[in-house]
Amino acid sequence: METTALRRFAPALLIVAPLLLVGGARAFTFTDWAAANASIAALLFAWVIADTLGIVALTKAPRDRVRLRALLGALTLASLVILAGASGPVREAILAMPPLLAAMGLVGTLWVGWSLGVFGKALRRGASLEESFATILPPRLVHLAARESAAMRLALFRWRLVPDVPEGASAHRYDRYLAPMLWVFLGLQVVELGVVHLLLMQWSETVAWVMFALTMAGILWFVALIKSIRLKPVLLTDSGIDVRHGLLVDLHVPYDAIARLGESFDVETLKQSDTINCALMSAPNVTMTLARPVAMTGMLGNQRQVMRIALRLDAPELFQLELQRRLAH
């Protein structure tokens, strides 16, 4: 049981533990002892940051050659953290150490040069920008950045796009029931943003503007979500069902993977990890139980096995009739 629990929490530990070590090391540089012994504190700080990030990179990298490049990348990141995160006296001591600065510069140059070569090779093979960046940066981070960039572009621009419905596909909407509720929720968010910003301004302008920026990013993402639920209806195609729910879900289910159709799931079934619940803020009116698991890529690029799907469609009867027709053929 202890081994199972350790395996379950190991990914989280690989994130939390380094953050705690880096945060603790940075806090150490702001102590009176560090200010009085800046050179020693600088060396200790550099060692802890480089060692921590280097071990994380070696743990996650899959192969020896990739591990060397990942280690160089981790040490490059460590160099930036060392320079930007240290207190004033400790940073001055670091800048007064030419050998340390030369080592940091050499590591950064090696990583940038190697990465540019790998990136260019991927582009020449015909890889997309996202796939090319994923060869030099953590793939999940690249996948998340690409999704967020697409969401921001959708929120700020592209107001006259038509729904994405390929030729031969049958589109089934869910935005008529959902979009009005989301617009109301967004309006409440905007009011809350104004109130919270005014209150925080009385305490700290810096904190107020940081929270304003974070909340505005969330509002823009929410606008993108509302627009995407109109642009990405559920599709019935020649090969299967494209289960789409705006920016949140994009899953292709072959017709031969459908074992049973229904109209609802109980609460416990909806909460299970292998159930995709696309009936936001409402109860489902179309459900599917699959004969075999279907893999879905999450927002961070992680794979998830799906066995049940719950939908809330504007016209469920039409969807059921069209689905039965396509299943018969």
GROMACS .gro file of C-alpha atoms in nm, residues 3-293:
model
  291
    3THR     CA    1   0.452   0.165  -0.248
    4THR     CA    2   0.129   0.236  -0.437
    5ALA     CA    3   0.079   0.564  -0.252
    6LEU     CA    4   0.439   0.665  -0.323
    7ARG     CA    5   0.397   0.598  -0.694
    8ARG     CA    6   0.075   0.799  -0.697
    9PHE     CA    7   0.230   1.105  -0.535
   10ALA     CA    8   0.574   1.079  -0.701
   11PRO     CA    9   0.489   1.318  -0.991
   12ALA     CA   10   0.360   1.579  -0.746
   13LEU     CA   11   0.667   1.539  -0.528
   14LEU     CA   12   0.893   1.603  -0.828
   15ILE     CA   13   0.722   1.941  -0.863
   16VAL     CA   14   0.661   2.043  -0.502
   17ALA     CA   15   0.997   1.936  -0.354
   18PRO     CA   16   1.213   2.138  -0.600
   19LEU     CA   17   0.989   2.443  -0.554
   20LEU     CA   18   1.029   2.421  -0.177
   21LEU     CA   19   1.408   2.382  -0.205
   22VAL     CA   20   1.443   2.673  -0.447
   23GLY     CA   21   1.210   2.891  -0.239
   24GLY     CA   22   1.397   2.803   0.080
   25ALA     CA   23   1.734   2.875  -0.079
   26ARG     CA   24   1.613   3.211  -0.205
   27ALA     CA   25   1.475   3.301   0.138
   28PHE     CA   26   1.813   3.207   0.287
   29THR     CA   27   1.986   3.476   0.077
   30PHE     CA   28   1.775   3.742   0.247
   31THR     CA   29   1.892   3.652   0.598
   32ASP     CA   30   2.133   3.866   0.799
   33TRP     CA   31   2.393   3.586   0.791
   34ALA     CA   32   2.382   3.578   0.410
   35ALA     CA   33   2.427   3.956   0.395
   36ALA     CA   34   2.726   3.934   0.630
   37ASN     CA   35   2.881   3.639   0.442
   38ALA     CA   36   2.772   3.719   0.087
   39SER     CA   37   3.042   3.520  -0.096
   40ILE     CA   38   2.976   3.198   0.095
   41ALA     CA   39   2.600   3.249   0.067
   42ALA     CA   40   2.636   3.306  -0.309
   43LEU     CA   41   2.821   2.978  -0.357
   44LEU     CA   42   2.574   2.787  -0.140
   45PHE     CA   43   2.278   2.940  -0.322
   46ALA     CA   44   2.425   2.858  -0.663
   47TRP     CA   45   2.502   2.501  -0.557
   48VAL     CA   46   2.153   2.432  -0.418
   49ILE     CA   47   1.972   2.576  -0.722
   50ALA     CA   48   2.195   2.402  -0.980
   51ASP     CA   49   2.188   2.072  -0.794
   52THR     CA   50   1.811   2.074  -0.745
   53LEU     CA   51   1.719   2.160  -1.104
   54GLY     CA   52   1.987   1.929  -1.242
   55ILE     CA   53   1.858   1.628  -1.048
   56VAL     CA   54   1.501   1.699  -1.163
   57ALA     CA   55   1.615   1.715  -1.527
   58LEU     CA   56   1.809   1.390  -1.502
   59THR     CA   57   1.514   1.219  -1.336
   60LYS     CA   58   1.269   1.317  -1.610
   61ALA     CA   59   1.486   1.282  -1.922
   62PRO     CA   60   1.434   0.945  -2.099
   63ARG     CA   61   1.770   0.882  -2.273
   64ASP     CA   62   2.137   0.956  -2.215
   65ARG     CA   63   2.174   1.200  -2.506
   66VAL     CA   64   1.851   1.376  -2.413
   67ARG     CA   65   1.960   1.379  -2.050
   68LEU     CA   66   2.278   1.572  -2.135
   69ARG     CA   67   2.080   1.840  -2.322
   70ALA     CA   68   1.816   1.845  -2.048
   71LEU     CA   69   2.091   1.888  -1.788
   72LEU     CA   70   2.233   2.182  -1.982
   73GLY     CA   71   1.885   2.331  -2.002
   74ALA     CA   72   1.830   2.286  -1.630
   75LEU     CA   73   2.165   2.450  -1.551
   76THR     CA   74   2.079   2.739  -1.787
   77LEU     CA   75   1.752   2.787  -1.601
   78ALA     CA   76   1.941   2.760  -1.273
   79SER     CA   77   2.174   3.039  -1.388
   80LEU     CA   78   1.878   3.270  -1.448
   81VAL     CA   79   1.727   3.180  -1.111
   82ILE     CA   80   2.060   3.239  -0.937
   83LEU     CA   81   2.099   3.585  -1.090
   84ALA     CA   82   1.737   3.695  -1.057
   85GLY     CA   83   1.642   3.532  -0.728
   86ALA     CA   84   1.925   3.624  -0.496
   87SER     CA   85   1.912   3.918  -0.258
   88GLY     CA   86   2.107   4.234  -0.343
   89PRO     CA   87   2.427   4.160  -0.145
   90VAL     CA   88   2.438   3.798  -0.262
   91ARG     CA   89   2.381   3.899  -0.626
   92GLU     CA   90   2.665   4.149  -0.602
   93ALA     CA   91   2.889   3.871  -0.471
   94ILE     CA   92   2.789   3.648  -0.765
   95LEU     CA   93   2.865   3.925  -1.015
   96ALA     CA   94   3.206   3.964  -0.854
   97MET     CA   95   3.294   3.597  -0.933
   98PRO     CA   96   3.418   3.584  -1.297
   99PRO     CA   97   3.469   3.202  -1.298
  100LEU     CA   98   3.110   3.142  -1.187
  101LEU     CA   99   2.975   3.387  -1.446
  102ALA     CA  100   3.190   3.228  -1.718
  103ALA     CA  101   3.063   2.880  -1.629
  104MET     CA  102   2.702   3.002  -1.638
  105GLY     CA  103   2.758   3.172  -1.973
  106LEU     CA  104   2.924   2.863  -2.123
  107VAL     CA  105   2.641   2.635  -2.011
  108GLY     CA  106   2.379   2.871  -2.153
  109THR     CA  107   2.563   2.903  -2.485
  110LEU     CA  108   2.597   2.526  -2.522
  111TRP     CA  109   2.228   2.468  -2.449
  112VAL     CA  110   2.106   2.743  -2.683
  113GLY     CA  111   2.330   2.626  -2.968
  114TRP     CA  112   2.237   2.259  -2.928
  115SER     CA  113   1.866   2.339  -2.894
  116LEU     CA  114   1.864   2.561  -3.204
  117GLY     CA  115   2.016   2.273  -3.400
  118VAL     CA  116   1.754   2.025  -3.277
  119PHE     CA  117   1.473   2.277  -3.338
  120GLY     CA  118   1.589   2.348  -3.693
  121LYS     CA  119   1.622   1.975  -3.769
  122ALA     CA  120   1.264   1.916  -3.653
  123LEU     CA  121   1.136   2.199  -3.875
  124ARG     CA  122   1.321   2.059  -4.177
  125ARG     CA  123   1.153   1.722  -4.116
  126GLY     CA  124   0.817   1.897  -4.156
  127ALA     CA  125   0.721   1.915  -3.788
  128SER     CA  126   0.487   2.190  -3.672
  129LEU     CA  127   0.607   2.473  -3.451
  130GLU     CA  128   0.452   2.306  -3.145
  131GLU     CA  129   0.618   1.973  -3.225
  132SER     CA  130   0.951   2.146  -3.291
  133PHE     CA  131   0.943   2.338  -2.962
  134ALA     CA  132   0.852   2.012  -2.785
  135THR     CA  133   1.191   1.871  -2.890
  136ILE     CA  134   1.378   2.130  -2.682
  137LEU     CA  135   1.129   2.218  -2.406
  138PRO     CA  136   0.903   2.002  -2.184
  139PRO     CA  137   0.629   1.872  -2.419
  140ARG     CA  138   0.348   1.929  -2.168
  141LEU     CA  139   0.460   2.286  -2.111
  142VAL     CA  140   0.473   2.346  -2.488
  143HIS     CA  141   0.129   2.187  -2.533
  144LEU     CA  142  -0.017   2.408  -2.258
  145ALA     CA  143   0.147   2.721  -2.400
  146ALA     CA  144   0.009   2.642  -2.747
  147ARG     CA  145  -0.340   2.590  -2.607
  148GLU     CA  146  -0.324   2.913  -2.407
  149SER     CA  147  -0.192   3.108  -2.706
  150ALA     CA  148  -0.473   2.975  -2.924
  151ALA     CA  149  -0.727   3.067  -2.654
  152MET     CA  150  -0.596   3.425  -2.627
  153ARG     CA  151  -0.606   3.471  -3.006
  154LEU     CA  152  -0.961   3.337  -3.014
  155ALA     CA  153  -1.070   3.566  -2.730
  156LEU     CA  154  -0.921   3.885  -2.877
  157PHE     CA  155  -0.978   3.825  -3.248
  158ARG     CA  156  -1.173   3.594  -3.481
  159TRP     CA  157  -1.519   3.727  -3.400
  160ARG     CA  158  -1.673   3.629  -3.735
  161LEU     CA  159  -1.561   3.269  -3.763
  162VAL     CA  160  -1.816   3.010  -3.874
  163PRO     CA  161  -1.848   2.676  -3.689
  164ASP     CA  162  -1.593   2.412  -3.784
  165VAL     CA  163  -1.803   2.151  -3.967
  166PRO     CA  164  -1.619   1.941  -4.231
  167GLU     CA  165  -1.800   1.834  -4.546
  168GLY     CA  166  -2.013   1.525  -4.494
  169ALA     CA  167  -2.032   1.569  -4.116
  170SER     CA  168  -2.350   1.632  -3.918
  171ALA     CA  169  -2.316   1.910  -3.656
  172HIS     CA  170  -2.504   1.906  -3.326
  173ARG     CA  171  -2.494   2.218  -3.112
  174TYR     CA  172  -2.486   2.262  -2.736
  175ASP     CA  173  -2.418   2.636  -2.716
  176ARG     CA  174  -2.781   2.754  -2.710
  177TYR     CA  175  -2.837   2.619  -2.358
  178LEU     CA  176  -2.484   2.684  -2.230
  179ALA     CA  177  -2.367   3.016  -2.373
  180PRO     CA  178  -2.627   3.240  -2.198
  181MET     CA  179  -2.537   3.097  -1.856
  182LEU     CA  180  -2.165   3.143  -1.925
  183TRP     CA  181  -2.214   3.505  -2.034
  184VAL     CA  182  -2.399   3.576  -1.708
  185PHE     CA  183  -2.119   3.410  -1.512
  186LEU     CA  184  -1.863   3.619  -1.704
  187GLY     CA  185  -2.052   3.937  -1.620
  188LEU     CA  186  -2.035   3.850  -1.252
  189GLN     CA  187  -1.661   3.790  -1.288
  190VAL     CA  188  -1.613   4.137  -1.435
  191VAL     CA  189  -1.806   4.298  -1.148
  192GLU     CA  190  -1.603   4.095  -0.896
  193LEU     CA  191  -1.280   4.203  -1.068
  194GLY     CA  192  -1.368   4.569  -1.024
  195VAL     CA  193  -1.463   4.533  -0.658
  196VAL     CA  194  -1.159   4.323  -0.564
  197HIS     CA  195  -0.925   4.558  -0.750
  198LEU     CA  196  -1.057   4.863  -0.563
  199LEU     CA  197  -1.021   4.684  -0.229
  200LEU     CA  198  -0.667   4.564  -0.301
  201MET     CA  199  -0.562   4.914  -0.413
  202GLN     CA  200  -0.626   5.030  -0.056
  203TRP     CA  201  -0.372   4.775   0.067
  204SER     CA  202  -0.106   4.730  -0.205
  205GLU     CA  203  -0.102   4.869  -0.558
  206THR     CA  204   0.146   4.603  -0.670
  207VAL     CA  205  -0.069   4.316  -0.548
  208ALA     CA  206  -0.379   4.483  -0.692
  209TRP     CA  207  -0.232   4.509  -1.042
  210VAL     CA  208  -0.088   4.156  -1.032
  211MET     CA  209  -0.429   4.019  -0.937
  212PHE     CA  210  -0.589   4.239  -1.204
  213ALA     CA  211  -0.361   4.092  -1.472
  214LEU     CA  212  -0.424   3.734  -1.358
  215THR     CA  213  -0.800   3.786  -1.344
  216MET     CA  214  -0.803   3.954  -1.687
  217ALA     CA  215  -0.620   3.651  -1.828
  218GLY     CA  216  -0.889   3.431  -1.677
  219ILE     CA  217  -1.164   3.650  -1.824
  220LEU     CA  218  -1.007   3.633  -2.171
  221TRP     CA  219  -0.980   3.254  -2.142
  222PHE     CA  220  -1.348   3.244  -2.045
  223VAL     CA  221  -1.441   3.456  -2.349
  224ALA     CA  222  -1.246   3.211  -2.567
  225LEU     CA  223  -1.433   2.920  -2.407
  226ILE     CA  224  -1.774   3.078  -2.479
  227LYS     CA  225  -1.679   3.148  -2.841
  228SER     CA  226  -1.535   2.798  -2.887
  229ILE     CA  227  -1.854   2.617  -2.783
  230ARG     CA  228  -2.026   2.772  -3.085
  231LEU     CA  229  -1.735   2.702  -3.319
  232LYS     CA  230  -1.687   2.339  -3.213
  233PRO     CA  231  -2.016   2.148  -3.220
  234VAL     CA  232  -2.032   1.772  -3.171
  235LEU     CA  233  -1.988   1.601  -3.509
  236LEU     CA  234  -2.115   1.277  -3.657
  237THR     CA  235  -1.869   1.184  -3.933
  238ASP     CA  236  -1.828   0.884  -4.160
  239SER     CA  237  -1.584   0.718  -3.918
  240GLY     CA  238  -1.726   0.810  -3.579
  241ILE     CA  239  -1.828   1.081  -3.334
  242ASP     CA  240  -1.611   1.386  -3.275
  243VAL     CA  241  -1.698   1.466  -2.914
  244ARG     CA  242  -1.608   1.832  -2.875
  245HIS     CA  243  -1.675   2.074  -2.595
  246GLY     CA  244  -1.516   2.402  -2.684
  247LEU     CA  245  -1.156   2.429  -2.568
  248LEU     CA  246  -1.205   2.159  -2.306
  249VAL     CA  247  -1.270   1.834  -2.493
  250ASP     CA  248  -1.172   1.702  -2.837
  251LEU     CA  249  -1.216   1.327  -2.870
  252HIS     CA  250  -1.283   1.101  -3.168
  253VAL     CA  251  -1.492   0.792  -3.089
  254PRO     CA  252  -1.521   0.526  -3.364
  255TYR     CA  253  -1.871   0.390  -3.414
  256ASP     CA  254  -1.759   0.033  -3.337
  257ALA     CA  255  -1.639   0.148  -2.994
  258ILE     CA  256  -1.994   0.243  -2.883
  259ALA     CA  257  -2.153  -0.028  -2.672
  260ARG     CA  258  -2.464   0.144  -2.537
  261LEU     CA  259  -2.654   0.471  -2.572
  262GLY     CA  260  -2.859   0.633  -2.299
  263GLU     CA  261  -2.994   0.959  -2.164
  264SER     CA  262  -2.837   0.987  -1.820
  265PHE     CA  263  -2.575   0.864  -1.575
  266ASP     CA  264  -2.598   0.861  -1.198
  267VAL     CA  265  -2.388   1.106  -0.998
  268GLU     CA  266  -2.125   0.848  -0.901
  269THR     CA  267  -2.074   0.745  -1.263
  270LEU     CA  268  -2.030   1.107  -1.371
  271LYS     CA  269  -1.755   1.150  -1.110
  272GLN     CA  270  -1.549   0.852  -1.222
  273SER     CA  271  -1.212   0.930  -1.379
  274ASP     CA  272  -1.290   0.744  -1.702
  275THR     CA  273  -1.611   0.945  -1.761
  276ILE     CA  274  -1.606   1.262  -1.972
  277ASN     CA  275  -1.885   1.491  -1.856
  278CYS     CA  276  -1.960   1.753  -2.122
  279ALA     CA  277  -2.288   1.858  -1.962
  280LEU     CA  278  -2.160   2.172  -1.793
  281MET     CA  279  -2.396   2.341  -1.548
  282SER     CA  280  -2.674   2.095  -1.636
  283ALA     CA  281  -2.770   1.729  -1.649
  284PRO     CA  282  -2.678   1.518  -1.954
  285ASN     CA  283  -2.942   1.419  -2.208
  286VAL     CA  284  -2.722   1.188  -2.420
  287THR     CA  285  -2.484   0.930  -2.276
  288MET     CA  286  -2.255   0.674  -2.433
  289THR     CA  287  -2.090   0.371  -2.277
  290LEU     CA  288  -1.794   0.242  -2.477
  291ALA     CA  289  -1.697  -0.116  -2.552
  292ARG     CA  290  -1.327  -0.033  -2.517
  293PRO     CA  291  -1.133   0.262  -2.377
   0.00000   0.00000   0.00000
